[in-house]
Amino acid sequence: INAEYMGQRIQLFAMFARKIGSRVLASMLGLGGVGYMMSSFHKEKGIMRCAGEQQKNVMPEVWGRSQKCEKVKMPERLVLCWGNGNKPLAEEIAAHLGTKLANATVGKFNDGELNIQIKEQVRGKEVFIIQSVCPPVNDNLMELLLLISTAKRASAKGVTAVIPYYGYARQDRKVTSRVPISAADVAKLLETMGLDRMIAMDLHCGQIQGFFSPQVPADNLDGSTVLLEHILKTDSFFGDPTKVVVVSPDAGGVNRAKKFQEMLLTHGYHNAGLAMIIKQRKAASQIERVDLVGSVEGKDCIIIDDIIDTAGTVCEAAKELKQKGAKKVYVYASHGLFSGDAYKKISDSVVEKVIVTNSIPLRADAPKDKITQLSVGVLFAESIRRTFQKETISLMFKQFPNNLNYIT
């Protein structure tokens, strides 16, 4: 409230009094208006002062991403369904949310057809279906489609697909004639079944979110925050914190590597560098030649990728980095498929350690001395809780430079 505004209000009081023909009333209303405006001014000034003091005392919302999340409110309105793609992760998510997985049958009939049944009421409830579209890819994708259809036909209020690993994501464009854009086709299949929302992590490319229509929002969680917390919590993860280089294994992953480099820069690794491997392929999953752009001599390197399939790319990249003078080479990938003889390649390679998330289950023969698996259960549990309770997801990835207190 300023002086000009107060004057206008007093004039209005006086004009009203003159209209009814009373000078005495005009004076009384004028004085009353002044008193009213002054009291309002002091009242609002006091409120603003209190609000300002409260605002100074309010700290940014903090969430301990790595160890815990809040329990979900009104769990009776939430239904967590699951597929066989990654049931252990689904059980972990349910435990973090303080609820249980839905009673359901997800199996096969004798002839190989899928047998799907949700054995509890979902009418009017929010249903979240947790399913990784990992090998066997087509079986897991079909499970997801039929689970969505089942929930919609049972009158669920909303159906959200939680897809830790989005299969077919690498087929995101036409690289030659007469081939499908399978990532877009999978999105259309999910929409056709009646999907209302999709939550994934580290999609192979960001445009996959655009393959879904505006009626089906798609959230892409950043799994590299889990790696960052692992590095910050591990004593002497890098031998010399001043000699660290983040490496992209190909030109397409430069933005991903640059983003992680920036995260390191804001958390104490002030000299973290950036390098890139340029690879030439003979055919899919066959590397002909690799070249390095950047300096890695005498430094610890961490290769940042989204998917490890046959492990040929990362093993060749690590070999090239070692030849260029790198001390140690670490590899991080959000999704570890480890197809074919990938485990053997990693065991025989110069890679110090391969770090992946549990978006895809490891096989029993995985070399435990070479492969470390980080959990993203809390990451997905918190995103589900925030989606269910209509809260923002972006605060989950807010950075607090040079302040590690948020990791609780």
mmCIF file of C-alpha atoms in Angstrom:
data_model
loop_
_atom_site.group_PDB
_atom_site.id
_atom_site.type_symbol
_atom_site.label_atom_id
_atom_site.label_comp_id
_atom_site.label_asym_id
_atom_site.label_seq_id
_atom_site.Cartn_x
_atom_site.Cartn_y
_atom_site.Cartn_z
ATOM 1 C CA ILE A 1 0.000 0.000 0.000
ATOM 2 C CA ASN A 2 1.456 3.418 -0.970
ATOM 3 C CA ALA A 3 0.413 7.041 -0.373
ATOM 4 C CA GLU A 4 -1.184 7.452 -3.815
ATOM 5 C CA TYR A 5 -3.372 4.365 -3.302
ATOM 6 C CA MET A 6 -4.438 5.593 0.167
ATOM 7 C CA GLY A 7 -5.381 8.988 -1.276
ATOM 8 C CA GLN A 8 -7.558 7.382 -3.919
ATOM 9 C CA ARG A 9 -9.417 5.337 -1.323
ATOM 10 C CA ILE A 10 -10.051 8.430 0.867
ATOM 11 C CA GLN A 11 -11.397 10.345 -2.139
ATOM 12 C CA LEU A 12 -13.840 7.513 -2.849
ATOM 13 C CA PHE A 13 -15.153 7.663 0.737
ATOM 14 C CA ALA A 14 -15.656 11.428 0.448
ATOM 15 C CA MET A 15 -17.395 11.203 -2.947
ATOM 16 C CA PHE A 16 -19.824 8.633 -1.536
ATOM 17 C CA ALA A 17 -20.689 10.985 1.338
ATOM 18 C CA ARG A 18 -21.278 13.963 -0.985
ATOM 19 C CA LYS A 19 -23.574 11.856 -3.139
ATOM 20 C CA ILE A 20 -25.908 11.317 -0.194
ATOM 21 C CA GLY A 21 -25.767 15.082 0.635
ATOM 22 C CA SER A 22 -24.224 15.173 4.076
ATOM 23 C CA ARG A 23 -21.132 17.254 4.777
ATOM 24 C CA VAL A 24 -20.880 15.919 8.319
ATOM 25 C CA LEU A 25 -21.106 12.353 7.071
ATOM 26 C CA ALA A 26 -18.555 13.186 4.398
ATOM 27 C CA SER A 27 -16.114 14.351 7.043
ATOM 28 C CA MET A 28 -16.794 11.332 9.238
ATOM 29 C CA LEU A 29 -16.384 8.908 6.339
ATOM 30 C CA GLY A 30 -13.244 10.675 5.216
ATOM 31 C CA LEU A 31 -11.662 10.457 8.676
ATOM 32 C CA GLY A 32 -12.896 6.895 9.077
ATOM 33 C CA GLY A 33 -11.372 6.009 5.725
ATOM 34 C CA VAL A 34 -8.029 7.425 6.805
ATOM 35 C CA GLY A 35 -8.166 5.414 10.026
ATOM 36 C CA TYR A 36 -9.163 2.261 8.219
ATOM 37 C CA MET A 37 -6.432 2.621 5.620
ATOM 38 C CA MET A 38 -3.772 3.348 8.246
ATOM 39 C CA SER A 39 -4.759 0.299 10.298
ATOM 40 C CA SER A 40 -4.781 -1.862 7.156
ATOM 41 C CA PHE A 41 -1.390 -0.490 6.202
ATOM 42 C CA HIS A 42 0.159 -1.344 9.570
ATOM 43 C CA LYS A 43 -1.544 -4.747 9.608
ATOM 44 C CA GLU A 44 -0.258 -5.701 6.157
ATOM 45 C CA LYS A 45 3.163 -4.311 6.990
ATOM 46 C CA GLY A 46 3.268 -6.564 10.063
ATOM 47 C CA ILE A 47 2.129 -9.584 8.055
ATOM 48 C CA MET A 48 4.743 -8.909 5.397
ATOM 49 C CA ARG A 49 7.447 -8.528 8.050
ATOM 50 C CA CYS A 50 6.453 -11.857 9.648
ATOM 51 C CA ALA A 51 6.344 -13.551 6.262
ATOM 52 C CA GLY A 52 9.777 -12.182 5.481
ATOM 53 C CA GLU A 53 11.181 -13.514 8.738
ATOM 54 C CA GLN A 54 9.601 -16.920 8.092
ATOM 55 C CA GLN A 55 10.975 -16.978 4.573
ATOM 56 C CA LYS A 56 14.487 -16.378 5.887
ATOM 57 C CA ASN A 57 14.114 -19.387 8.176
ATOM 58 C CA VAL A 58 12.726 -21.731 5.493
ATOM 59 C CA MET A 59 15.383 -24.051 4.062
ATOM 60 C CA PRO A 60 15.098 -25.658 0.619
ATOM 61 C CA GLU A 61 13.246 -28.957 0.551
ATOM 62 C CA VAL A 62 15.739 -31.689 1.296
ATOM 63 C CA TRP A 63 15.326 -35.341 0.370
ATOM 64 C CA GLY A 64 17.745 -38.093 1.319
ATOM 65 C CA ARG A 65 17.711 -39.796 -2.068
ATOM 66 C CA SER A 66 20.037 -42.648 -1.308
ATOM 67 C CA GLN A 67 18.591 -44.220 1.835
ATOM 68 C CA LYS A 68 14.968 -43.328 2.469
ATOM 69 C CA CYS A 69 11.832 -41.669 1.161
ATOM 70 C CA GLU A 70 8.607 -40.582 2.791
ATOM 71 C CA LYS A 71 5.866 -43.142 3.282
ATOM 72 C CA VAL A 72 2.944 -42.684 0.950
ATOM 73 C CA LYS A 73 -0.202 -41.036 2.314
ATOM 74 C CA MET A 74 -3.535 -42.834 1.866
ATOM 75 C CA PRO A 75 -1.952 -46.131 0.723
ATOM 76 C CA GLU A 76 -5.436 -47.617 0.392
ATOM 77 C CA ARG A 77 -5.906 -45.453 -2.743
ATOM 78 C CA LEU A 78 -2.670 -46.736 -4.300
ATOM 79 C CA VAL A 79 -2.176 -50.083 -6.075
ATOM 80 C CA LEU A 80 1.323 -51.273 -6.983
ATOM 81 C CA CYS A 81 1.247 -53.901 -9.722
ATOM 82 C CA TRP A 82 4.291 -55.708 -11.040
ATOM 83 C CA GLY A 83 5.582 -57.700 -13.941
ATOM 84 C CA ASN A 84 8.249 -60.392 -14.084
ATOM 85 C CA GLY A 85 10.796 -58.038 -15.664
ATOM 86 C CA ASN A 86 12.190 -56.954 -12.289
ATOM 87 C CA LYS A 87 10.049 -58.104 -9.371
ATOM 88 C CA PRO A 88 12.824 -57.640 -6.737
ATOM 89 C CA LEU A 89 12.986 -53.935 -7.586
ATOM 90 C CA ALA A 90 9.187 -53.703 -7.386
ATOM 91 C CA GLU A 91 9.269 -55.269 -3.901
ATOM 92 C CA GLU A 92 11.971 -52.807 -2.826
ATOM 93 C CA ILE A 93 9.904 -49.858 -4.081
ATOM 94 C CA ALA A 94 6.853 -51.092 -2.185
ATOM 95 C CA ALA A 95 8.889 -51.412 1.028
ATOM 96 C CA HIS A 96 10.154 -47.831 0.707
ATOM 97 C CA LEU A 97 6.593 -46.584 0.240
ATOM 98 C CA GLY A 98 5.339 -48.489 3.271
ATOM 99 C CA THR A 99 2.917 -50.644 1.309
ATOM 100 C CA LYS A 100 2.790 -54.028 -0.442
ATOM 101 C CA LEU A 101 2.626 -55.215 -4.014
ATOM 102 C CA ALA A 102 -0.836 -56.042 -5.299
ATOM 103 C CA ASN A 103 -2.034 -59.618 -5.158
ATOM 104 C CA ALA A 104 -1.831 -60.611 -8.800
ATOM 105 C CA THR A 105 -1.113 -63.483 -11.154
ATOM 106 C CA VAL A 106 1.450 -62.767 -13.878
ATOM 107 C CA GLY A 107 2.329 -66.076 -15.505
ATOM 108 C CA LYS A 108 1.681 -68.255 -18.535
ATOM 109 C CA PHE A 109 -0.839 -70.822 -19.650
ATOM 110 C CA ASN A 110 0.327 -74.208 -20.887
ATOM 111 C CA ASP A 111 0.365 -73.013 -24.498
ATOM 112 C CA GLY A 112 2.640 -70.046 -23.695
ATOM 113 C CA GLU A 113 -0.034 -67.337 -23.643
ATOM 114 C CA LEU A 114 0.191 -64.870 -20.771
ATOM 115 C CA ASN A 115 -2.076 -65.360 -17.774
ATOM 116 C CA ILE A 116 -2.803 -61.983 -16.129
ATOM 117 C CA GLN A 117 -5.170 -61.319 -13.223
ATOM 118 C CA ILE A 118 -5.203 -58.588 -10.564
ATOM 119 C CA LYS A 119 -6.791 -60.204 -7.505
ATOM 120 C CA GLU A 120 -7.840 -57.091 -5.621
ATOM 121 C CA GLN A 121 -10.114 -54.122 -6.231
ATOM 122 C CA VAL A 122 -8.676 -51.260 -8.293
ATOM 123 C CA ARG A 123 -11.892 -49.355 -9.112
ATOM 124 C CA GLY A 124 -11.327 -45.636 -8.569
ATOM 125 C CA LYS A 125 -7.714 -46.140 -7.448
ATOM 126 C CA GLU A 126 -4.356 -45.024 -8.837
ATOM 127 C CA VAL A 127 -2.504 -48.007 -10.298
ATOM 128 C CA PHE A 128 1.280 -47.993 -10.795
ATOM 129 C CA ILE A 129 2.670 -50.876 -12.852
ATOM 130 C CA ILE A 130 6.387 -51.557 -12.289
ATOM 131 C CA GLN A 131 7.936 -53.407 -15.204
ATOM 132 C CA SER A 132 11.343 -53.331 -16.891
ATOM 133 C CA VAL A 133 11.205 -54.153 -20.590
ATOM 134 C CA CYS A 134 14.412 -56.188 -20.448
ATOM 135 C CA PRO A 135 15.141 -59.703 -21.743
ATOM 136 C CA PRO A 136 12.973 -61.568 -22.526
ATOM 137 C CA VAL A 137 11.930 -58.245 -24.063
ATOM 138 C CA ASN A 138 8.781 -59.250 -25.912
ATOM 139 C CA ASP A 139 7.347 -61.259 -23.013
ATOM 140 C CA ASN A 140 7.930 -58.383 -20.591
ATOM 141 C CA LEU A 141 6.484 -55.835 -23.005
ATOM 142 C CA MET A 142 3.383 -57.970 -23.511
ATOM 143 C CA GLU A 143 2.982 -58.344 -19.747
ATOM 144 C CA LEU A 144 3.085 -54.568 -19.393
ATOM 145 C CA LEU A 145 0.506 -54.004 -22.131
ATOM 146 C CA LEU A 146 -1.926 -56.559 -20.685
ATOM 147 C CA LEU A 147 -1.486 -55.232 -17.133
ATOM 148 C CA ILE A 148 -2.388 -51.736 -18.352
ATOM 149 C CA SER A 149 -5.413 -53.104 -20.184
ATOM 150 C CA THR A 150 -6.478 -55.117 -17.128
ATOM 151 C CA ALA A 151 -6.330 -52.072 -14.843
ATOM 152 C CA LYS A 152 -8.256 -49.854 -17.283
ATOM 153 C CA ARG A 153 -10.969 -52.473 -17.826
ATOM 154 C CA ALA A 154 -11.270 -52.753 -14.023
ATOM 155 C CA SER A 155 -12.119 -49.010 -13.826
ATOM 156 C CA ALA A 156 -8.868 -47.763 -12.316
ATOM 157 C CA LYS A 157 -8.840 -43.986 -11.868
ATOM 158 C CA GLY A 158 -5.398 -43.679 -13.437
ATOM 159 C CA VAL A 159 -2.687 -46.028 -14.709
ATOM 160 C CA THR A 160 1.009 -45.129 -14.590
ATOM 161 C CA ALA A 161 3.688 -47.345 -16.110
ATOM 162 C CA VAL A 162 6.943 -47.286 -14.131
ATOM 163 C CA ILE A 163 9.547 -48.560 -16.599
ATOM 164 C CA PRO A 164 13.077 -48.655 -15.126
ATOM 165 C CA TYR A 165 14.432 -49.876 -18.471
ATOM 166 C CA TYR A 166 12.554 -48.890 -21.636
ATOM 167 C CA GLY A 167 13.115 -51.651 -24.190
ATOM 168 C CA TYR A 168 13.463 -50.806 -27.899
ATOM 169 C CA ALA A 169 14.751 -47.338 -26.883
ATOM 170 C CA ARG A 170 17.791 -47.559 -29.183
ATOM 171 C CA GLN A 171 15.545 -47.838 -32.247
ATOM 172 C CA ASP A 172 14.579 -44.173 -32.010
ATOM 173 C CA ARG A 173 15.055 -43.125 -35.648
ATOM 174 C CA LYS A 174 15.419 -44.511 -39.157
ATOM 175 C CA VAL A 175 19.110 -45.213 -39.718
ATOM 176 C CA THR A 176 18.457 -46.911 -43.056
ATOM 177 C CA SER A 177 15.579 -47.590 -45.423
ATOM 178 C CA ARG A 178 12.550 -49.740 -44.548
ATOM 179 C CA VAL A 179 13.097 -50.036 -40.788
ATOM 180 C CA PRO A 180 10.644 -49.199 -37.985
ATOM 181 C CA ILE A 181 11.048 -46.534 -35.322
ATOM 182 C CA SER A 182 10.373 -49.078 -32.615
ATOM 183 C CA ALA A 183 10.715 -46.729 -29.642
ATOM 184 C CA ALA A 184 7.832 -44.652 -31.011
ATOM 185 C CA ASP A 185 5.787 -47.756 -31.825
ATOM 186 C CA VAL A 186 6.122 -49.024 -28.244
ATOM 187 C CA ALA A 187 4.899 -45.635 -27.001
ATOM 188 C CA LYS A 188 1.848 -45.899 -29.263
ATOM 189 C CA LEU A 189 1.109 -49.411 -28.030
ATOM 190 C CA LEU A 190 1.211 -48.227 -24.410
ATOM 191 C CA GLU A 191 -1.105 -45.315 -25.209
ATOM 192 C CA THR A 192 -3.522 -47.556 -27.079
ATOM 193 C CA MET A 193 -3.899 -49.747 -23.977
ATOM 194 C CA GLY A 194 -5.026 -46.651 -22.060
ATOM 195 C CA LEU A 195 -1.854 -45.517 -20.263
ATOM 196 C CA ASP A 196 -2.202 -42.213 -18.395
ATOM 197 C CA ARG A 197 1.434 -41.541 -17.455
ATOM 198 C CA MET A 198 4.925 -43.017 -17.902
ATOM 199 C CA ILE A 199 7.930 -42.846 -15.585
ATOM 200 C CA ALA A 200 11.281 -44.095 -16.893
ATOM 201 C CA MET A 201 14.963 -43.588 -16.086
ATOM 202 C CA ASP A 202 17.775 -42.456 -18.367
ATOM 203 C CA LEU A 203 16.036 -43.014 -21.673
ATOM 204 C CA HIS A 204 18.481 -43.670 -24.494
ATOM 205 C CA CYS A 205 17.478 -40.342 -26.021
ATOM 206 C CA GLY A 206 15.331 -37.521 -24.726
ATOM 207 C CA GLN A 207 13.019 -37.385 -27.729
ATOM 208 C CA ILE A 208 11.366 -40.629 -26.624
ATOM 209 C CA GLN A 209 9.352 -38.451 -24.238
ATOM 210 C CA GLY A 210 7.975 -36.728 -27.336
ATOM 211 C CA PHE A 211 6.800 -40.056 -28.772
ATOM 212 C CA PHE A 212 3.995 -39.938 -26.188
ATOM 213 C CA SER A 213 1.107 -37.538 -26.795
ATOM 214 C CA PRO A 214 0.503 -34.558 -24.451
ATOM 215 C CA GLN A 215 -2.295 -36.576 -22.826
ATOM 216 C CA VAL A 216 0.325 -39.053 -21.524
ATOM 217 C CA PRO A 217 3.089 -37.158 -19.661
ATOM 218 C CA ALA A 218 6.449 -38.941 -19.649
ATOM 219 C CA ASP A 219 8.976 -38.373 -16.837
ATOM 220 C CA ASN A 220 12.629 -39.268 -17.389
ATOM 221 C CA LEU A 221 14.465 -39.705 -14.063
ATOM 222 C CA ASP A 222 18.192 -38.995 -13.788
ATOM 223 C CA GLY A 223 19.938 -42.113 -12.524
ATOM 224 C CA SER A 224 23.387 -40.495 -12.434
ATOM 225 C CA THR A 225 22.493 -38.880 -9.092
ATOM 226 C CA VAL A 226 22.779 -42.366 -7.563
ATOM 227 C CA LEU A 227 26.311 -42.690 -8.978
ATOM 228 C CA LEU A 228 27.243 -39.233 -7.671
ATOM 229 C CA GLU A 229 26.143 -40.165 -4.167
ATOM 230 C CA HIS A 230 28.086 -43.433 -4.395
ATOM 231 C CA ILE A 231 31.261 -41.544 -5.349
ATOM 232 C CA LEU A 232 30.809 -38.948 -2.606
ATOM 233 C CA LYS A 233 30.243 -41.607 0.048
ATOM 234 C CA THR A 234 33.157 -43.832 -1.000
ATOM 235 C CA ASP A 235 36.483 -42.802 0.518
ATOM 236 C CA SER A 236 39.160 -42.261 -2.121
ATOM 237 C CA PHE A 237 36.961 -43.459 -4.987
ATOM 238 C CA PHE A 238 39.423 -41.638 -7.243
ATOM 239 C CA GLY A 239 43.104 -41.820 -6.315
ATOM 240 C CA ASP A 240 43.642 -38.073 -6.814
ATOM 241 C CA PRO A 241 40.485 -35.901 -6.781
ATOM 242 C CA THR A 242 42.329 -33.234 -8.774
ATOM 243 C CA LYS A 243 43.012 -35.632 -11.663
ATOM 244 C CA VAL A 244 39.648 -36.942 -12.835
ATOM 245 C CA VAL A 245 38.285 -37.098 -16.382
ATOM 246 C CA VAL A 246 34.705 -37.920 -17.397
ATOM 247 C CA VAL A 247 34.660 -39.758 -20.727
ATOM 248 C CA SER A 248 31.862 -40.184 -23.238
ATOM 249 C CA PRO A 249 32.166 -43.496 -25.147
ATOM 250 C CA ASP A 250 30.679 -41.946 -28.305
ATOM 251 C CA ALA A 251 29.621 -38.609 -29.783
ATOM 252 C CA GLY A 252 25.972 -39.187 -28.902
ATOM 253 C CA GLY A 253 26.724 -39.371 -25.186
ATOM 254 C CA VAL A 254 28.679 -36.121 -24.848
ATOM 255 C CA ASN A 255 25.788 -34.241 -23.254
ATOM 256 C CA ARG A 256 25.325 -37.042 -20.707
ATOM 257 C CA ALA A 257 29.026 -37.002 -19.820
ATOM 258 C CA LYS A 258 29.150 -33.197 -19.692
ATOM 259 C CA LYS A 259 26.201 -33.130 -17.306
ATOM 260 C CA PHE A 260 27.936 -35.553 -14.943
ATOM 261 C CA GLN A 261 31.166 -33.556 -15.190
ATOM 262 C CA GLU A 262 29.238 -30.463 -14.078
ATOM 263 C CA MET A 263 27.830 -32.428 -11.131
ATOM 264 C CA LEU A 264 31.376 -33.357 -10.084
ATOM 265 C CA LEU A 265 32.537 -29.754 -10.463
ATOM 266 C CA THR A 266 29.869 -28.547 -8.041
ATOM 267 C CA HIS A 267 30.701 -31.233 -5.465
ATOM 268 C CA GLY A 268 34.407 -30.776 -4.861
ATOM 269 C CA TYR A 269 36.034 -32.158 -8.019
ATOM 270 C CA HIS A 270 36.976 -28.711 -9.308
ATOM 271 C CA ASN A 271 39.441 -29.950 -11.931
ATOM 272 C CA ALA A 272 37.247 -32.666 -13.463
ATOM 273 C CA GLY A 273 37.914 -32.813 -17.190
ATOM 274 C CA LEU A 274 35.953 -34.078 -20.187
ATOM 275 C CA ALA A 275 37.000 -36.374 -23.020
ATOM 276 C CA MET A 276 35.291 -38.274 -25.826
ATOM 277 C CA ILE A 277 35.823 -41.531 -27.679
ATOM 278 C CA ILE A 278 35.056 -41.575 -31.402
ATOM 279 C CA LYS A 279 34.237 -45.073 -32.585
ATOM 280 C CA GLN A 280 33.728 -46.516 -36.044
ATOM 281 C CA ARG A 281 31.586 -49.637 -36.399
ATOM 282 C CA LYS A 282 31.758 -52.489 -38.884
ATOM 283 C CA ALA A 283 28.196 -53.454 -37.955
ATOM 284 C CA ALA A 284 25.871 -53.334 -34.959
ATOM 285 C CA SER A 285 27.811 -54.316 -31.786
ATOM 286 C CA GLN A 286 31.086 -54.598 -33.770
ATOM 287 C CA ILE A 287 33.729 -51.881 -33.234
ATOM 288 C CA GLU A 288 36.321 -51.345 -35.989
ATOM 289 C CA ARG A 289 38.315 -48.420 -34.552
ATOM 290 C CA VAL A 290 38.317 -46.019 -31.601
ATOM 291 C CA ASP A 291 39.984 -42.609 -31.250
ATOM 292 C CA LEU A 292 40.320 -40.325 -28.233
ATOM 293 C CA VAL A 293 39.554 -36.612 -28.116
ATOM 294 C CA GLY A 294 41.015 -35.058 -24.958
ATOM 295 C CA SER A 295 43.842 -35.677 -22.490
ATOM 296 C CA VAL A 296 43.754 -38.490 -19.911
ATOM 297 C CA GLU A 297 47.434 -39.078 -19.163
ATOM 298 C CA GLY A 298 48.085 -39.700 -15.471
ATOM 299 C CA LYS A 299 44.394 -39.346 -14.580
ATOM 300 C CA ASP A 300 41.539 -41.541 -13.351
ATOM 301 C CA CYS A 301 38.774 -41.860 -15.947
ATOM 302 C CA ILE A 302 35.101 -42.713 -15.589
ATOM 303 C CA ILE A 303 33.190 -43.655 -18.735
ATOM 304 C CA ILE A 304 29.546 -42.558 -18.577
ATOM 305 C CA ASP A 305 27.044 -44.465 -20.722
ATOM 306 C CA ASP A 306 23.351 -45.322 -20.575
ATOM 307 C CA ILE A 307 23.393 -48.982 -21.687
ATOM 308 C CA ILE A 308 25.978 -51.764 -21.626
ATOM 309 C CA ASP A 309 24.892 -54.493 -24.034
ATOM 310 C CA THR A 310 27.731 -56.710 -25.260
ATOM 311 C CA ALA A 311 30.329 -54.555 -23.419
ATOM 312 C CA GLY A 312 32.405 -54.271 -26.578
ATOM 313 C CA THR A 313 32.268 -50.475 -26.679
ATOM 314 C CA VAL A 314 33.286 -49.837 -23.066
ATOM 315 C CA CYS A 315 36.052 -52.464 -23.106
ATOM 316 C CA GLU A 316 37.578 -51.023 -26.285
ATOM 317 C CA ALA A 317 37.211 -47.497 -24.892
ATOM 318 C CA ALA A 318 38.944 -48.518 -21.646
ATOM 319 C CA LYS A 319 41.771 -50.115 -23.632
ATOM 320 C CA GLU A 320 42.236 -46.909 -25.630
ATOM 321 C CA LEU A 321 42.269 -44.796 -22.460
ATOM 322 C CA LYS A 322 44.910 -47.042 -20.881
ATOM 323 C CA GLN A 323 47.064 -46.773 -24.005
ATOM 324 C CA LYS A 324 46.822 -42.985 -23.730
ATOM 325 C CA GLY A 325 48.173 -43.032 -20.179
ATOM 326 C CA ALA A 326 45.083 -43.235 -17.943
ATOM 327 C CA LYS A 327 45.808 -44.618 -14.437
ATOM 328 C CA LYS A 328 42.445 -46.266 -13.684
ATOM 329 C CA VAL A 329 39.297 -46.636 -15.772
ATOM 330 C CA TYR A 330 35.832 -46.944 -14.249
ATOM 331 C CA VAL A 331 32.619 -47.490 -16.201
ATOM 332 C CA TYR A 332 29.127 -46.378 -15.218
ATOM 333 C CA ALA A 333 25.968 -47.284 -17.100
ATOM 334 C CA SER A 334 22.373 -46.872 -16.000
ATOM 335 C CA HIS A 335 21.271 -50.146 -17.562
ATOM 336 C CA GLY A 336 23.372 -53.312 -17.657
ATOM 337 C CA LEU A 337 22.054 -55.802 -20.213
ATOM 338 C CA PHE A 338 25.322 -57.798 -20.426
ATOM 339 C CA SER A 339 24.293 -59.830 -23.470
ATOM 340 C CA GLY A 340 26.268 -62.779 -24.788
ATOM 341 C CA ASP A 341 29.815 -62.997 -23.412
ATOM 342 C CA ALA A 342 29.743 -59.501 -21.902
ATOM 343 C CA TYR A 343 30.734 -60.792 -18.455
ATOM 344 C CA LYS A 344 33.827 -62.492 -19.878
ATOM 345 C CA LYS A 345 34.831 -59.363 -21.784
ATOM 346 C CA ILE A 346 34.586 -57.272 -18.629
ATOM 347 C CA SER A 347 36.518 -59.818 -16.552
ATOM 348 C CA ASP A 348 39.339 -59.861 -19.127
ATOM 349 C CA SER A 349 39.376 -56.087 -19.655
ATOM 350 C CA VAL A 350 41.488 -53.322 -18.097
ATOM 351 C CA VAL A 351 38.392 -51.809 -16.495
ATOM 352 C CA GLU A 352 38.820 -51.286 -12.746
ATOM 353 C CA LYS A 353 35.103 -51.468 -11.916
ATOM 354 C CA VAL A 354 31.784 -51.452 -13.797
ATOM 355 C CA ILE A 355 28.941 -49.725 -11.946
ATOM 356 C CA VAL A 356 25.322 -50.220 -13.004
ATOM 357 C CA THR A 357 21.908 -49.728 -11.409
ATOM 358 C CA ASN A 358 19.427 -52.484 -10.605
ATOM 359 C CA SER A 359 17.020 -51.388 -13.353
ATOM 360 C CA ILE A 360 17.834 -54.790 -14.891
ATOM 361 C CA PRO A 361 18.578 -57.861 -12.711
ATOM 362 C CA LEU A 362 22.084 -59.313 -12.956
ATOM 363 C CA ARG A 363 22.522 -62.964 -13.910
ATOM 364 C CA ALA A 364 23.871 -65.374 -11.343
ATOM 365 C CA ASP A 365 27.230 -65.651 -13.148
ATOM 366 C CA ALA A 366 28.001 -61.942 -12.938
ATOM 367 C CA PRO A 367 31.620 -61.289 -11.815
ATOM 368 C CA LYS A 368 31.081 -59.664 -8.410
ATOM 369 C CA ASP A 369 34.662 -58.391 -8.219
ATOM 370 C CA LYS A 370 34.214 -56.329 -11.392
ATOM 371 C CA ILE A 371 30.552 -55.282 -11.321
ATOM 372 C CA THR A 372 28.880 -53.164 -8.636
ATOM 373 C CA GLN A 373 25.113 -52.675 -8.670
ATOM 374 C CA LEU A 374 23.512 -49.558 -7.163
ATOM 375 C CA SER A 375 19.856 -49.485 -6.155
ATOM 376 C CA VAL A 376 17.392 -47.039 -7.696
ATOM 377 C CA GLY A 377 14.530 -48.279 -5.501
ATOM 378 C CA VAL A 378 14.324 -45.044 -3.520
ATOM 379 C CA LEU A 379 14.511 -42.976 -6.707
ATOM 380 C CA PHE A 380 11.443 -44.686 -8.162
ATOM 381 C CA ALA A 381 9.620 -44.925 -4.826
ATOM 382 C CA GLU A 382 9.902 -41.179 -4.270
ATOM 383 C CA SER A 383 8.838 -40.403 -7.843
ATOM 384 C CA ILE A 384 5.771 -42.637 -7.394
ATOM 385 C CA ARG A 385 4.913 -40.975 -4.085
ATOM 386 C CA ARG A 386 5.249 -37.490 -5.553
ATOM 387 C CA THR A 387 3.197 -38.396 -8.612
ATOM 388 C CA PHE A 388 0.484 -39.987 -6.462
ATOM 389 C CA GLN A 389 0.356 -37.024 -4.063
ATOM 390 C CA LYS A 390 0.491 -34.420 -6.882
ATOM 391 C CA GLU A 391 3.912 -33.074 -5.889
ATOM 392 C CA THR A 392 6.705 -31.873 -8.153
ATOM 393 C CA ILE A 393 9.354 -34.365 -9.236
ATOM 394 C CA SER A 394 11.972 -31.802 -10.266
ATOM 395 C CA LEU A 395 12.953 -31.093 -6.640
ATOM 396 C CA MET A 396 14.298 -34.638 -6.431
ATOM 397 C CA PHE A 397 17.187 -33.583 -8.669
ATOM 398 C CA LYS A 398 17.853 -30.115 -7.270
ATOM 399 C CA GLN A 399 21.568 -29.695 -6.705
ATOM 400 C CA PHE A 400 23.049 -28.223 -3.524
ATOM 401 C CA PRO A 401 26.592 -27.191 -4.570
ATOM 402 C CA ASN A 402 29.353 -27.958 -2.058
ATOM 403 C CA ASN A 403 26.797 -29.110 0.539
ATOM 404 C CA LEU A 404 26.642 -32.823 1.228
ATOM 405 C CA ASN A 405 24.224 -32.560 4.163
ATOM 406 C CA TYR A 406 21.293 -33.484 1.931
ATOM 407 C CA ILE A 407 22.644 -37.019 1.666
ATOM 408 C CA THR A 408 21.202 -38.455 4.877
#
